[in-house]
XYZ file of N, CA and C in Angstrom:
546
model
N 201.968 106.481 131.480
C 203.106 107.447 132.636
C 203.369 107.632 133.520
N 205.291 107.428 133.412
C 205.569 107.390 134.832
C 206.764 107.887 135.350
N 206.242 109.082 136.542
C 207.375 109.953 136.869
C 208.828 109.010 137.707
N 209.946 109.809 137.676
C 211.240 108.792 138.826
C 211.707 110.176 139.164
N 211.814 109.621 140.440
C 213.004 110.559 141.386
C 214.119 110.082 141.566
N 214.502 111.102 141.836
C 215.960 110.667 142.793
C 215.277 109.172 143.570
N 215.598 108.011 143.558
C 215.273 106.863 144.840
C 213.958 106.747 144.651
N 213.142 107.403 143.499
C 212.077 106.487 144.178
C 211.683 105.477 142.669
N 212.794 104.483 142.480
C 212.689 103.342 141.145
C 212.597 102.711 142.909
N 213.678 103.146 143.795
C 213.925 102.220 145.247
C 213.128 102.131 145.665
N 211.930 102.376 145.559
C 210.292 102.421 146.301
C 209.689 101.646 145.874
N 209.503 101.858 144.260
C 208.850 101.361 143.569
C 209.370 100.141 143.446
N 210.594 99.387 143.701
C 211.212 98.257 143.351
C 210.612 97.079 144.789
N 210.886 97.939 146.171
C 210.493 97.575 147.317
C 208.948 97.317 147.504
N 208.787 98.333 146.603
C 206.866 98.101 146.720
C 206.800 96.682 146.180
N 207.253 96.759 144.907
C 207.046 95.341 144.117
C 207.641 94.256 144.471
N 207.824 94.347 145.874
C 208.895 92.987 146.415
C 210.254 92.161 145.948
N 210.324 93.554 144.738
C 212.274 92.889 144.391
C 213.569 92.747 145.037
N 212.971 93.995 146.251
C 214.628 94.231 145.880
C 214.688 94.171 148.229
N 214.212 93.347 148.384
C 213.499 93.559 150.228
C 215.134 93.391 150.890
N 216.065 92.847 149.490
C 217.560 92.877 150.585
C 217.898 93.857 150.718
N 217.664 95.016 150.155
C 218.197 96.502 149.389
C 217.766 97.274 151.427
N 216.486 96.784 152.029
C 215.927 97.490 152.415
C 216.504 98.772 153.401
N 217.353 97.546 153.644
C 218.575 98.511 154.774
C 219.622 99.012 154.288
N 219.768 99.188 152.737
C 221.361 99.916 152.539
C 220.927 100.875 151.766
N 221.299 101.793 152.319
C 220.942 103.816 151.771
C 222.090 103.510 150.107
N 222.684 102.925 150.238
C 223.725 103.351 149.330
C 223.125 102.478 147.868
N 222.315 101.630 148.176
C 221.748 100.646 146.946
C 220.743 101.396 146.547
N 219.875 101.966 147.695
C 218.917 102.604 146.684
C 219.198 104.034 146.248
N 220.274 104.625 146.718
C 221.127 105.543 145.342
C 221.095 104.919 143.981
N 221.620 103.688 144.264
C 222.091 103.348 142.690
C 221.214 102.575 141.420
N 220.139 103.022 142.493
C 219.059 102.386 141.563
C 218.060 103.370 141.233
N 218.489 104.527 141.555
C 217.751 106.232 140.682
C 218.244 105.867 139.022
N 216.703 105.964 138.468
C 216.900 105.364 137.074
C 217.715 106.535 136.006
N 218.149 107.794 136.873
C 218.285 108.858 136.186
C 219.649 108.915 136.782
N 219.841 108.860 137.420
C 221.125 109.593 138.146
C 222.415 109.359 137.319
N 222.796 108.662 137.029
C 223.635 108.222 135.996
C 223.993 109.355 134.879
N 223.002 109.737 134.602
C 222.746 110.931 133.454
C 223.280 112.448 133.765
N 223.322 112.569 135.319
C 223.549 113.521 136.494
C 225.329 113.869 135.667
N 225.810 115.012 135.169
C 227.001 115.193 135.113
C 227.435 116.658 135.176
N 228.532 117.669 134.612
C 229.067 118.325 134.656
C 229.149 118.961 133.518
N 228.197 120.058 133.657
C 228.181 120.922 132.591
C 228.583 121.819 132.018
N 229.919 122.268 132.829
C 231.311 123.339 132.391
C 231.866 122.500 131.696
N 231.987 121.012 131.616
C 232.923 120.347 130.162
C 232.758 120.608 129.035
N 234.067 120.709 127.792
C 233.819 120.877 126.603
C 232.713 120.429 126.164
N 231.726 120.189 124.966
C 231.140 119.727 124.254
C 232.255 119.348 123.054
N 232.475 118.167 122.675
C 233.090 117.333 121.339
C 232.664 116.847 120.427
N 232.565 117.065 119.171
C 231.365 116.400 118.196
C 232.109 116.110 117.262
N 231.926 115.008 116.137
C 232.663 114.733 115.232
C 231.256 114.012 114.400
N 232.079 113.867 112.852
C 230.509 113.479 112.075
C 231.450 113.195 110.705
N 230.665 113.118 109.446
C 230.972 112.422 108.964
C 231.257 113.805 108.201
N 230.352 115.050 107.816
C 230.018 116.295 107.017
C 229.592 117.728 108.012
N 229.923 118.669 108.174
C 229.530 119.690 108.755
C 229.168 120.877 107.837
N 227.627 121.192 108.226
C 227.440 122.421 107.251
C 226.960 123.582 108.466
N 227.705 124.552 108.238
C 227.383 125.998 108.609
C 226.588 127.243 107.890
N 225.269 127.287 108.418
C 224.323 128.113 108.602
C 225.001 129.470 109.599
N 225.939 130.329 109.350
C 226.226 131.332 110.246
C 224.856 132.182 110.347
N 224.424 132.840 108.955
C 223.019 133.469 109.273
C 221.668 133.072 110.744
N 221.868 131.575 110.348
C 220.827 131.277 111.576
C 221.229 130.579 112.927
N 222.636 130.547 112.907
C 223.269 130.534 114.527
C 223.408 129.075 114.207
N 223.607 128.341 113.010
C 223.445 126.407 113.146
C 224.312 125.781 112.637
N 225.069 125.461 113.542
C 225.711 124.266 112.315
C 225.417 122.333 112.383
N 225.194 121.537 111.162
C 224.785 120.600 111.054
C 225.736 119.525 111.100
N 225.839 118.661 111.305
C 226.933 117.829 111.522
C 226.122 116.384 110.889
N 226.458 115.681 109.996
C 225.726 114.294 109.534
C 226.681 113.451 109.513
N 226.018 112.219 109.539
C 226.363 111.362 109.071
C 227.359 110.327 110.176
N 227.184 109.544 111.293
C 228.684 108.682 112.462
C 228.556 110.192 113.031
N 227.415 110.637 113.547
C 227.627 111.709 114.669
C 228.363 110.815 116.084
N 229.072 111.888 116.615
C 229.669 111.228 117.698
C 229.438 112.732 118.971
N 228.899 112.722 119.941
C 229.174 113.677 120.525
C 229.522 113.439 121.775
N 229.990 114.631 122.993
C 230.164 113.880 124.554
C 230.511 115.415 124.968
N 230.118 115.140 126.184
C 230.261 116.550 127.128
C 230.819 115.708 128.256
N 232.403 115.799 128.868
C 232.188 115.023 129.923
C 232.064 113.367 129.943
N 231.306 112.570 130.337
C 231.008 111.251 130.611
C 230.031 111.021 129.740
N 228.792 112.378 129.807
C 227.605 112.071 128.570
C 227.692 111.727 127.179
N 227.640 110.964 126.419
C 227.959 110.646 125.100
C 226.378 110.401 123.954
N 226.659 111.099 123.296
C 225.435 110.768 122.109
C 225.965 110.259 120.866
N 225.246 109.464 119.839
C 225.514 109.111 119.042
C 224.366 109.373 118.523
N 224.101 109.877 116.434
C 222.887 109.509 115.939
C 223.517 109.846 114.772
N 222.276 110.079 113.845
C 222.480 110.434 112.337
C 223.126 111.282 112.123
N 222.246 112.101 112.651
C 222.357 113.711 112.106
C 221.957 114.871 113.747
N 223.413 115.878 113.524
C 222.721 116.338 114.910
C 222.866 117.852 114.392
N 221.989 118.595 115.242
C 221.756 120.335 114.732
C 222.525 120.800 115.747
N 223.616 122.106 115.798
C 223.542 122.471 117.098
C 223.311 123.983 116.847
N 222.817 124.306 117.886
C 222.064 126.252 117.976
C 222.899 126.608 118.929
N 223.047 128.185 118.416
C 224.504 128.578 119.343
C 224.584 129.926 119.195
N 224.363 130.743 120.493
C 223.941 131.869 120.490
C 224.337 132.791 119.589
N 224.389 133.996 119.428
C 224.581 135.468 118.826
C 226.597 135.313 119.305
N 227.228 135.751 117.672
C 228.365 135.808 118.059
C 228.962 134.654 116.803
N 228.485 133.876 116.634
C 228.875 132.763 115.625
C 229.132 132.027 116.228
N 229.508 130.842 115.846
C 229.821 129.166 116.024
C 231.113 129.520 116.938
N 231.851 130.112 116.413
C 233.616 130.333 117.220
C 233.222 130.864 118.679
N 232.423 131.072 119.343
C 232.003 131.698 120.587
C 232.036 130.626 121.757
N 231.641 129.263 121.153
C 231.672 128.401 122.340
C 230.519 128.702 122.864
N 229.258 129.013 122.314
C 227.925 129.499 123.790
C 226.572 128.574 122.789
N 227.129 127.143 123.143
C 225.766 126.315 122.324
C 224.472 126.423 123.222
N 223.732 126.554 122.363
C 222.030 126.518 123.658
C 221.697 125.247 123.608
N 221.589 124.903 122.258
C 220.920 123.563 121.516
C 220.816 122.175 121.071
N 221.370 121.065 121.042
C 221.384 119.929 120.178
C 220.131 119.423 120.069
N 220.066 118.763 118.898
C 219.022 118.243 118.381
C 219.536 117.214 117.593
N 219.186 116.161 117.952
C 219.713 114.804 117.189
C 218.141 114.196 116.916
N 218.975 113.468 115.639
C 218.080 112.832 114.559
C 218.121 111.245 114.121
N 217.764 109.931 114.012
C 217.980 109.245 113.614
C 219.127 108.236 114.577
N 218.242 107.111 115.065
C 219.377 106.403 115.790
C 220.074 106.803 117.154
N 219.138 107.747 117.915
C 220.124 108.761 118.538
C 219.740 107.385 120.280
N 221.511 107.525 120.597
C 221.860 106.442 121.613
C 222.533 107.397 122.612
N 222.185 107.806 123.304
C 222.396 108.789 124.827
C 222.864 107.885 125.974
N 224.420 107.709 126.446
C 224.802 106.655 127.119
C 225.793 107.840 128.007
N 225.703 107.452 130.102
C 226.533 107.973 131.063
C 226.996 106.640 131.693
N 228.019 106.738 132.152
C 228.553 105.379 133.271
C 227.646 104.131 133.309
N 226.435 104.540 134.078
C 225.178 103.784 134.360
C 223.848 103.445 133.621
N 223.461 104.872 132.761
C 222.213 104.418 132.116
C 222.646 104.588 130.473
N 221.505 103.902 129.785
C 222.118 104.372 128.410
C 220.291 104.621 127.760
N 220.297 105.694 127.092
C 218.653 105.748 126.458
C 218.908 105.608 124.892
N 217.640 104.910 124.370
C 217.803 104.985 122.543
C 216.256 105.698 122.715
N 216.295 105.998 121.125
C 215.137 106.634 120.918
C 215.291 106.931 119.478
N 214.376 107.888 118.706
C 214.396 108.666 117.267
C 214.919 109.626 117.394
N 214.909 110.296 118.284
C 214.826 112.318 118.405
C 215.343 112.438 119.661
N 216.494 113.361 119.525
C 216.878 114.039 121.169
C 216.988 115.690 120.968
N 216.651 116.287 122.563
C 216.995 117.531 122.418
C 217.600 117.437 123.911
N 218.843 118.119 123.467
C 219.579 118.602 125.186
C 219.695 120.031 125.125
N 218.792 120.992 125.746
C 218.846 121.868 126.542
C 220.230 122.474 126.988
N 220.927 122.826 126.291
C 222.381 123.184 127.515
C 222.290 123.925 128.068
N 221.842 124.870 128.310
C 221.776 126.079 129.725
C 220.829 125.511 130.772
N 220.030 124.987 130.481
C 218.968 124.284 131.324
C 219.105 122.816 132.084
N 220.231 122.265 131.682
C 220.383 121.123 131.297
C 220.000 119.937 131.411
N 218.996 119.691 130.090
C 217.909 119.293 130.035
C 217.563 118.209 128.585
N 217.567 117.169 128.585
C 216.918 116.197 127.843
C 215.633 115.658 127.658
N 215.403 115.667 126.112
C 214.605 115.146 126.089
C 214.218 114.102 124.955
N 213.423 112.915 124.989
C 214.012 111.822 124.017
C 212.715 111.213 123.835
N 212.265 111.191 122.065
C 211.329 110.664 121.618
C 211.491 109.818 120.639
N 210.327 108.653 120.022
C 210.234 107.728 119.408
C 210.834 106.774 120.184
N 210.239 105.422 120.518
C 210.444 103.784 120.842
C 211.637 104.267 122.043
N 211.137 105.222 123.102
C 212.457 105.507 123.631
C 212.865 104.418 124.755
N 213.784 103.468 124.714
C 214.278 102.543 125.540
C 215.235 103.081 126.738
N 214.882 102.969 128.044
C 216.056 103.416 129.113
C 216.101 101.954 129.706
N 217.931 102.002 129.370
C 218.442 100.612 130.632
C 219.212 101.227 131.419
N 219.319 100.897 132.448
C 220.157 100.748 133.868
C 220.937 99.277 134.530
N 222.018 98.283 134.094
C 222.131 97.130 134.502
C 220.796 96.111 133.428
N 220.268 95.426 134.981
C 219.209 94.538 134.141
C 217.818 95.064 134.086
N 218.220 96.883 134.434
C 216.168 97.212 134.216
C 216.463 98.078 133.110
N 214.765 97.629 132.816
C 214.820 98.249 131.499
C 213.546 98.991 131.770
N 213.426 100.395 131.101
C 211.497 101.679 130.924
C 211.682 101.515 129.841
N 210.400 101.328 129.043
C 210.327 101.610 128.084
C 209.174 102.670 127.057
N 208.989 103.697 126.363
C 207.787 104.203 126.661
C 208.056 105.808 125.370
N 207.204 106.414 125.124
C 206.913 107.031 123.933
C 208.148 107.878 124.547
N 208.566 108.417 125.129
C 209.092 110.296 125.531
C 209.752 109.848 127.232
N 210.793 110.309 126.812
C 211.513 110.322 128.327
C 212.184 112.074 128.567
N 212.110 112.460 129.439
C 212.562 113.417 129.796
C 213.735 113.772 131.076
N 214.908 114.232 130.889
C 215.751 113.918 132.349
C 217.050 115.413 132.344
N 216.913 115.513 133.446
C 216.475 117.122 134.450
C 218.566 116.796 134.792
N 219.457 116.909 133.802
C 220.903 116.553 133.963
C 221.465 117.010 135.749
N 220.812 117.772 135.859
C 221.174 118.996 136.997
C 220.525 117.834 138.332
N 219.777 117.395 138.652
C 219.319 116.529 139.706
C 219.133 115.076 139.353
N 219.287 114.732 137.944
C 219.004 113.193 137.821
C 217.634 113.244 137.833
N 216.421 113.724 137.972
C 215.247 113.075 137.848
C 214.503 113.110 136.695
N 213.812 112.836 136.278
C 213.650 112.267 135.195
C 211.885 111.627 134.623
N 211.656 111.599 133.586
C 209.934 111.213 133.891
C 209.914 110.487 132.260
N 209.343 109.135 132.009
C 208.633 108.360 130.717
C 207.458 108.644 130.922
N 207.229 108.974 129.479
C 205.593 109.111 129.072
C 205.014 107.944 128.054
N 203.928 107.534 128.534
C 203.404 106.526 127.771
C 203.172 107.127 125.870
N 202.989 108.348 126.002
C 202.370 108.517 125.064
C 201.185 108.342 124.124
N 200.092 108.306 125.302
C 198.854 107.129 124.901
C 199.194 106.109 124.874
N 200.101 105.450 124.849
C 200.326 103.997 125.334
C 200.485 103.644 127.068
N 200.659 102.840 126.984
C 201.716 102.792 128.297
C 203.137 102.308 128.507
N 203.233 102.750 129.914
C 205.270 102.606 129.822
C 205.240 101.039 130.437
N 205.977 100.699 130.251
C 206.362 99.477 130.311
C 207.881 98.829 131.444
N 208.100 98.344 132.025
C 209.341 98.248 133.272
C 209.513 96.723 132.995
N 210.786 96.449 133.357
C 211.079 95.204 134.136
C 212.447 95.825 134.484
N 212.019 95.180 136.068
C 213.738 95.756 137.074
C 214.031 94.207 137.281
N 215.076 93.862 137.679
C 215.919 93.185 138.195
C 216.469 93.235 139.288
N 216.004 92.560 140.423
C 216.745 92.346 141.480
C 218.362 92.247 141.730
N 218.639 93.035 142.486
C 220.656 92.804 142.738
C 220.490 91.890 143.284
N 221.736 90.744 142.932
C 222.088 89.624 143.344
C 222.221 89.711 144.680
N 221.944 88.284 145.707
C 222.425 88.607 147.221
C 223.769 88.129 147.560
N 224.325 88.883 148.358
C 225.849 88.565 148.581
C 226.066 86.602 148.775
N 226.759 86.450 148.283
C 226.658 84.628 148.072
C 227.123 84.193 149.846
N 226.876 83.555 150.627
C 226.429 83.052 151.813
C 228.316 82.656 152.339
N 228.335 82.821 153.088
C 230.154 83.118 153.384
C 230.647 81.718 154.112
N 231.361 81.167 153.754
C 232.241 79.853 154.061
C 232.747 80.111 155.090
N 232.485 79.127 156.678
C 232.370 78.491 157.532
C 234.304 78.688 157.658
N 234.637 78.775 159.071
C 235.863 78.643 159.340
C 236.196 78.017 159.682
């Protein structure tokens, strides 16, 4: 199991000796937060496109199938299927509670990407849970595990090994090139 908090990845990189050049740059420390790019504005509308849509009004569920593309602000999700659970009052109320994506799930936002087999997005809580061979990528940094949980409000997240190990590769930032003499 591997747990990250905002800036904790920076500390891990520093301890590993991979980013000694970043030690005096707080802005660089912030940019290495492995989940900070998933933080976003949850008040934005959620847009969904797919090959087909089935609505089960009695269950408050809408099922999108085939080449699903969903987005909320800069947060984008693609999957084979997306089940949307909405509040009482019908699908027209805009009260989406939960999104469940299945099959080749890919989540991206400005700085990070995450891929897995299944993802759940609890809209009210601002929380995402992804399972099934999860790979999280930020620039040249990669974290792999069985499950990924992200709090979109804080940018904090956690990767679990699911009985196995969490595997990570951290790539140091390039150093500034030497300045030419005048």
